[in-house]
Amino acid sequence: AIQRTFSIIKPDATKRNLTGAINAKIEAAGLRIIAQKRIRMTREQAETFYGVHRERPFFGELVEFMISEPVVVQVLEGENAIAKYREVMGATDPDEAADGTIRKDFALSKGENSVHGSDAPETAAEEIAYFFAGLDLVG
Ligand code: CMP
């Protein structure tokens, strides 16, 4: 079925001017970028967005990283978009990511891993609604 997923191009990638290169991989996979904006995430947004990781040892580092440089938040649409984007991203750890994936080609480490993608339909809907109004999505 046609799905939507939420994506973030993270600070390590925007800093190295990789937004276009990442978007090219997204589009080559058949996913359509139906909304996109470059923002500087606030600390509050980062802490709320990553709230499920609040108790993890890397939470503080993750929040500092996400607010360190601008990010690009996006909504991607396509057949089976959630799983497809996770495939295009590759494993969280770039050392474990498959050839040709975004993280294999661009990520620096498990933390500075260039992109985020939703893991399930419920989280995709929540994450999209956190950053975009319905009228911003142009399918
Ligand atoms: P993301 O998909 O955005 O969701 C949670 C993030 O936590 C994950 O990508 C990584 O960037 C980050 N993360 C996961 N494991 C670690 C780790 N061991 N050290 C630092 N950051 C991590």
PDB file of C-alpha atoms and ligand atoms in Angstrom:
ATOM      1  CA  ALA A   1       0.000   0.000   0.000  1.00  0.00           C
ATOM      2  CA  ILE A   2       1.022   3.628  -0.441  1.00  0.00           C
ATOM      3  CA  GLN A   3       2.478   4.895   2.838  1.00  0.00           C
ATOM      4  CA  ARG A   4       4.097   8.014   4.204  1.00  0.00           C
ATOM      5  CA  THR A   5       7.180   8.092   6.374  1.00  0.00           C
ATOM      6  CA  PHE A   6       9.041  10.818   8.215  1.00  0.00           C
ATOM      7  CA  SER A   7      12.707  11.491   7.482  1.00  0.00           C
ATOM      8  CA  ILE A   8      15.388  13.720   8.971  1.00  0.00           C
ATOM      9  CA  ILE A   9      18.629  14.590   7.201  1.00  0.00           C
ATOM     10  CA  LYS A  10      20.808  15.052  10.271  1.00  0.00           C
ATOM     11  CA  PRO A  11      23.435  17.693  11.157  1.00  0.00           C
ATOM     12  CA  ASP A  12      26.460  15.613  10.087  1.00  0.00           C
ATOM     13  CA  ALA A  13      24.952  15.436   6.585  1.00  0.00           C
ATOM     14  CA  THR A  14      23.644  19.018   6.210  1.00  0.00           C
ATOM     15  CA  LYS A  15      27.023  20.281   7.429  1.00  0.00           C
ATOM     16  CA  ARG A  16      28.809  18.360   4.655  1.00  0.00           C
ATOM     17  CA  ASN A  17      26.350  19.615   2.002  1.00  0.00           C
ATOM     18  CA  LEU A  18      24.896  16.136   1.410  1.00  0.00           C
ATOM     19  CA  THR A  19      21.202  17.066   1.278  1.00  0.00           C
ATOM     20  CA  GLY A  20      21.023  16.706  -2.508  1.00  0.00           C
ATOM     21  CA  ALA A  21      23.037  13.487  -2.604  1.00  0.00           C
ATOM     22  CA  ILE A  22      20.740  11.944   0.013  1.00  0.00           C
ATOM     23  CA  ASN A  23      17.622  13.165  -1.784  1.00  0.00           C
ATOM     24  CA  ALA A  24      18.946  11.580  -4.989  1.00  0.00           C
ATOM     25  CA  LYS A  25      19.110   8.175  -3.253  1.00  0.00           C
ATOM     26  CA  ILE A  26      15.612   8.670  -1.839  1.00  0.00           C
ATOM     27  CA  GLU A  27      14.184   9.524  -5.261  1.00  0.00           C
ATOM     28  CA  ALA A  28      16.136   6.769  -7.033  1.00  0.00           C
ATOM     29  CA  ALA A  29      14.396   4.292  -4.704  1.00  0.00           C
ATOM     30  CA  GLY A  30      11.018   5.498  -5.981  1.00  0.00           C
ATOM     31  CA  LEU A  31      10.104   7.537  -2.912  1.00  0.00           C
ATOM     32  CA  ARG A  32       8.545  10.964  -3.492  1.00  0.00           C
ATOM     33  CA  ILE A  33       9.515  13.912  -1.251  1.00  0.00           C
ATOM     34  CA  ILE A  34       6.066  15.431  -0.632  1.00  0.00           C
ATOM     35  CA  ALA A  35       7.170  17.926   2.038  1.00  0.00           C
ATOM     36  CA  GLN A  36      10.559  19.224   3.079  1.00  0.00           C
ATOM     37  CA  LYS A  37      11.976  22.056   5.184  1.00  0.00           C
ATOM     38  CA  ARG A  38      15.326  22.990   6.614  1.00  0.00           C
ATOM     39  CA  ILE A  39      15.052  23.933  10.281  1.00  0.00           C
ATOM     40  CA  ARG A  40      17.205  24.415  13.301  1.00  0.00           C
ATOM     41  CA  MET A  41      15.691  22.035  15.832  1.00  0.00           C
ATOM     42  CA  THR A  42      15.120  23.488  19.274  1.00  0.00           C
ATOM     43  CA  ARG A  43      16.319  21.603  22.347  1.00  0.00           C
ATOM     44  CA  GLU A  44      12.677  21.080  23.330  1.00  0.00           C
ATOM     45  CA  GLN A  45      11.806  19.631  19.910  1.00  0.00           C
ATOM     46  CA  ALA A  46      14.808  17.281  19.992  1.00  0.00           C
ATOM     47  CA  GLU A  47      14.070  16.104  23.549  1.00  0.00           C
ATOM     48  CA  THR A  48      10.408  15.496  22.731  1.00  0.00           C
ATOM     49  CA  PHE A  49      11.114  13.849  19.377  1.00  0.00           C
ATOM     50  CA  TYR A  50      13.613  11.432  20.962  1.00  0.00           C
ATOM     51  CA  GLY A  51      11.606  11.062  24.199  1.00  0.00           C
ATOM     52  CA  VAL A  52      11.568   7.244  23.976  1.00  0.00           C
ATOM     53  CA  HIS A  53      15.373   7.314  24.289  1.00  0.00           C
ATOM     54  CA  ARG A  54      15.389   9.584  27.379  1.00  0.00           C
ATOM     55  CA  GLU A  55      16.855   6.874  29.645  1.00  0.00           C
ATOM     56  CA  ARG A  56      19.566   5.776  27.196  1.00  0.00           C
ATOM     57  CA  PRO A  57      23.177   6.689  27.960  1.00  0.00           C
ATOM     58  CA  PHE A  58      23.523   8.486  24.617  1.00  0.00           C
ATOM     59  CA  PHE A  59      20.408  10.699  25.047  1.00  0.00           C
ATOM     60  CA  GLY A  60      22.287  13.890  26.013  1.00  0.00           C
ATOM     61  CA  GLU A  61      24.777  13.459  23.197  1.00  0.00           C
ATOM     62  CA  LEU A  62      21.949  12.746  20.734  1.00  0.00           C
ATOM     63  CA  VAL A  63      20.068  15.937  21.666  1.00  0.00           C
ATOM     64  CA  GLU A  64      23.235  18.087  21.494  1.00  0.00           C
ATOM     65  CA  PHE A  65      24.023  16.610  18.083  1.00  0.00           C
ATOM     66  CA  MET A  66      20.527  17.199  16.681  1.00  0.00           C
ATOM     67  CA  ILE A  67      20.593  20.892  17.634  1.00  0.00           C
ATOM     68  CA  SER A  68      24.218  21.490  16.595  1.00  0.00           C
ATOM     69  CA  GLU A  69      23.499  22.384  12.962  1.00  0.00           C
ATOM     70  CA  PRO A  70      20.382  22.681  10.789  1.00  0.00           C
ATOM     71  CA  VAL A  71      18.452  19.545   9.818  1.00  0.00           C
ATOM     72  CA  VAL A  72      16.121  18.864   6.910  1.00  0.00           C
ATOM     73  CA  VAL A  73      12.801  17.290   7.905  1.00  0.00           C
ATOM     74  CA  GLN A  74      10.874  15.512   5.180  1.00  0.00           C
ATOM     75  CA  VAL A  75       7.804  13.462   4.419  1.00  0.00           C
ATOM     76  CA  LEU A  76       8.349  10.647   1.921  1.00  0.00           C
ATOM     77  CA  GLU A  77       5.543   8.874   0.112  1.00  0.00           C
ATOM     78  CA  GLY A  78       5.482   5.657  -1.854  1.00  0.00           C
ATOM     79  CA  GLU A  79       4.665   1.974  -1.978  1.00  0.00           C
ATOM     80  CA  ASN A  80       5.676   0.459   1.358  1.00  0.00           C
ATOM     81  CA  ALA A  81       7.531   3.714   2.179  1.00  0.00           C
ATOM     82  CA  ILE A  82       8.423   2.925   5.799  1.00  0.00           C
ATOM     83  CA  ALA A  83      10.265  -0.332   5.095  1.00  0.00           C
ATOM     84  CA  LYS A  84      11.612   0.948   1.789  1.00  0.00           C
ATOM     85  CA  TYR A  85      13.205   3.995   3.398  1.00  0.00           C
ATOM     86  CA  ARG A  86      14.729   1.865   6.156  1.00  0.00           C
ATOM     87  CA  GLU A  87      16.282  -0.222   3.385  1.00  0.00           C
ATOM     88  CA  VAL A  88      17.626   2.891   1.625  1.00  0.00           C
ATOM     89  CA  MET A  89      19.040   4.230   4.936  1.00  0.00           C
ATOM     90  CA  GLY A  90      20.833   1.000   5.881  1.00  0.00           C
ATOM     91  CA  ALA A  91      21.705  -0.194   9.397  1.00  0.00           C
ATOM     92  CA  THR A  92      22.047   2.345  12.259  1.00  0.00           C
ATOM     93  CA  ASP A  93      25.760   1.510  12.516  1.00  0.00           C
ATOM     94  CA  PRO A  94      27.427   2.454   9.199  1.00  0.00           C
ATOM     95  CA  ASP A  95      29.887  -0.432   9.638  1.00  0.00           C
ATOM     96  CA  GLU A  96      26.926  -2.810   9.391  1.00  0.00           C
ATOM     97  CA  ALA A  97      25.089  -0.978   6.600  1.00  0.00           C
ATOM     98  CA  ALA A  98      24.744  -2.607   3.163  1.00  0.00           C
ATOM     99  CA  ASP A  99      26.540  -1.249   0.100  1.00  0.00           C
ATOM    100  CA  GLY A 100      24.814   1.622  -1.658  1.00  0.00           C
ATOM    101  CA  THR A 101      22.781   2.663   1.396  1.00  0.00           C
ATOM    102  CA  ILE A 102      22.819   6.237   2.693  1.00  0.00           C
ATOM    103  CA  ARG A 103      24.546   5.267   5.932  1.00  0.00           C
ATOM    104  CA  LYS A 104      27.136   3.081   4.232  1.00  0.00           C
ATOM    105  CA  ASP A 105      28.067   5.912   1.877  1.00  0.00           C
ATOM    106  CA  PHE A 106      27.740   8.917   4.179  1.00  0.00           C
ATOM    107  CA  ALA A 107      27.339   8.144   7.910  1.00  0.00           C
ATOM    108  CA  LEU A 108      30.255   8.813  10.262  1.00  0.00           C
ATOM    109  CA  SER A 109      29.212   6.703  13.266  1.00  0.00           C
ATOM    110  CA  LYS A 110      26.196   5.194  15.068  1.00  0.00           C
ATOM    111  CA  GLY A 111      25.326   8.634  16.415  1.00  0.00           C
ATOM    112  CA  GLU A 112      26.293  10.781  13.439  1.00  0.00           C
ATOM    113  CA  ASN A 113      24.418   8.523  11.072  1.00  0.00           C
ATOM    114  CA  SER A 114      23.125  11.090   8.542  1.00  0.00           C
ATOM    115  CA  VAL A 115      19.424  10.180   8.512  1.00  0.00           C
ATOM    116  CA  HIS A 116      16.426   9.168  10.591  1.00  0.00           C
ATOM    117  CA  GLY A 117      13.403   7.264   9.307  1.00  0.00           C
ATOM    118  CA  SER A 118      10.205   6.202  11.089  1.00  0.00           C
ATOM    119  CA  ASP A 119      10.022   2.590  12.245  1.00  0.00           C
ATOM    120  CA  ALA A 120       6.251   1.933  12.046  1.00  0.00           C
ATOM    121  CA  PRO A 121       3.009   3.458  10.703  1.00  0.00           C
ATOM    122  CA  GLU A 122       1.985   4.842  14.132  1.00  0.00           C
ATOM    123  CA  THR A 123       5.326   6.541  14.753  1.00  0.00           C
ATOM    124  CA  ALA A 124       5.398   7.838  11.168  1.00  0.00           C
ATOM    125  CA  ALA A 125       2.013   9.540  11.688  1.00  0.00           C
ATOM    126  CA  GLU A 126       3.128  11.024  15.025  1.00  0.00           C
ATOM    127  CA  GLU A 127       6.475  12.228  13.720  1.00  0.00           C
ATOM    128  CA  ILE A 128       4.944  13.799  10.590  1.00  0.00           C
ATOM    129  CA  ALA A 129       2.313  15.612  12.682  1.00  0.00           C
ATOM    130  CA  TYR A 130       5.002  16.901  15.051  1.00  0.00           C
ATOM    131  CA  PHE A 131       6.790  18.826  12.287  1.00  0.00           C
ATOM    132  CA  PHE A 132       4.219  19.404   9.528  1.00  0.00           C
ATOM    133  CA  ALA A 133       0.660  20.670   9.187  1.00  0.00           C
ATOM    134  CA  GLY A 134      -1.613  18.623   6.950  1.00  0.00           C
ATOM    135  CA  LEU A 135      -1.662  21.410   4.358  1.00  0.00           C
ATOM    136  CA  ASP A 136       2.153  21.252   4.038  1.00  0.00           C
ATOM    137  CA  LEU A 137       1.960  17.732   2.573  1.00  0.00           C
ATOM    138  CA  VAL A 138       1.604  17.918  -1.183  1.00  0.00           C
ATOM    139  CA  GLY A 139       1.205  14.393  -2.533  1.00  0.00           C
TER     140      GLY A 139
HETATM  141  P1  CMP B   1      17.562   7.408  14.897  1.00  0.00           P
HETATM  142  O1  CMP B   1      16.950   6.466  13.920  1.00  0.00           O
HETATM  143  O2  CMP B   1      17.430   8.844  14.599  1.00  0.00           O
HETATM  144  O3  CMP B   1      16.931   7.121  16.347  1.00  0.00           O
HETATM  145  C1  CMP B   1      17.672   7.075  17.528  1.00  0.00           C
HETATM  146  C2  CMP B   1      19.058   7.546  17.346  1.00  0.00           C
HETATM  147  O4  CMP B   1      19.930   7.347  18.428  1.00  0.00           O
HETATM  148  C3  CMP B   1      19.712   6.766  16.241  1.00  0.00           C
HETATM  149  O5  CMP B   1      19.127   7.100  14.998  1.00  0.00           O
HETATM  150  C4  CMP B   1      21.165   7.119  16.405  1.00  0.00           C
HETATM  151  O6  CMP B   1      21.523   8.309  15.753  1.00  0.00           O
HETATM  152  C5  CMP B   1      21.229   7.358  17.911  1.00  0.00           C
HETATM  153  N1  CMP B   1      22.020   6.286  18.503  1.00  0.00           N
HETATM  154  C6  CMP B   1      21.718   4.990  18.535  1.00  0.00           C
HETATM  155  N2  CMP B   1      22.697   4.307  19.166  1.00  0.00           N
HETATM  156  C7  CMP B   1      23.629   5.215  19.537  1.00  0.00           C
HETATM  157  C8  CMP B   1      24.860   5.125  20.226  1.00  0.00           C
HETATM  158  N3  CMP B   1      25.327   3.956  20.656  1.00  0.00           N
HETATM  159  N4  CMP B   1      25.536   6.270  20.431  1.00  0.00           N
HETATM  160  C9  CMP B   1      25.050   7.449  20.001  1.00  0.00           C
HETATM  161  N5  CMP B   1      23.884   7.580  19.345  1.00  0.00           N
HETATM  162  C10 CMP B   1      23.184   6.480  19.115  1.00  0.00           C
END
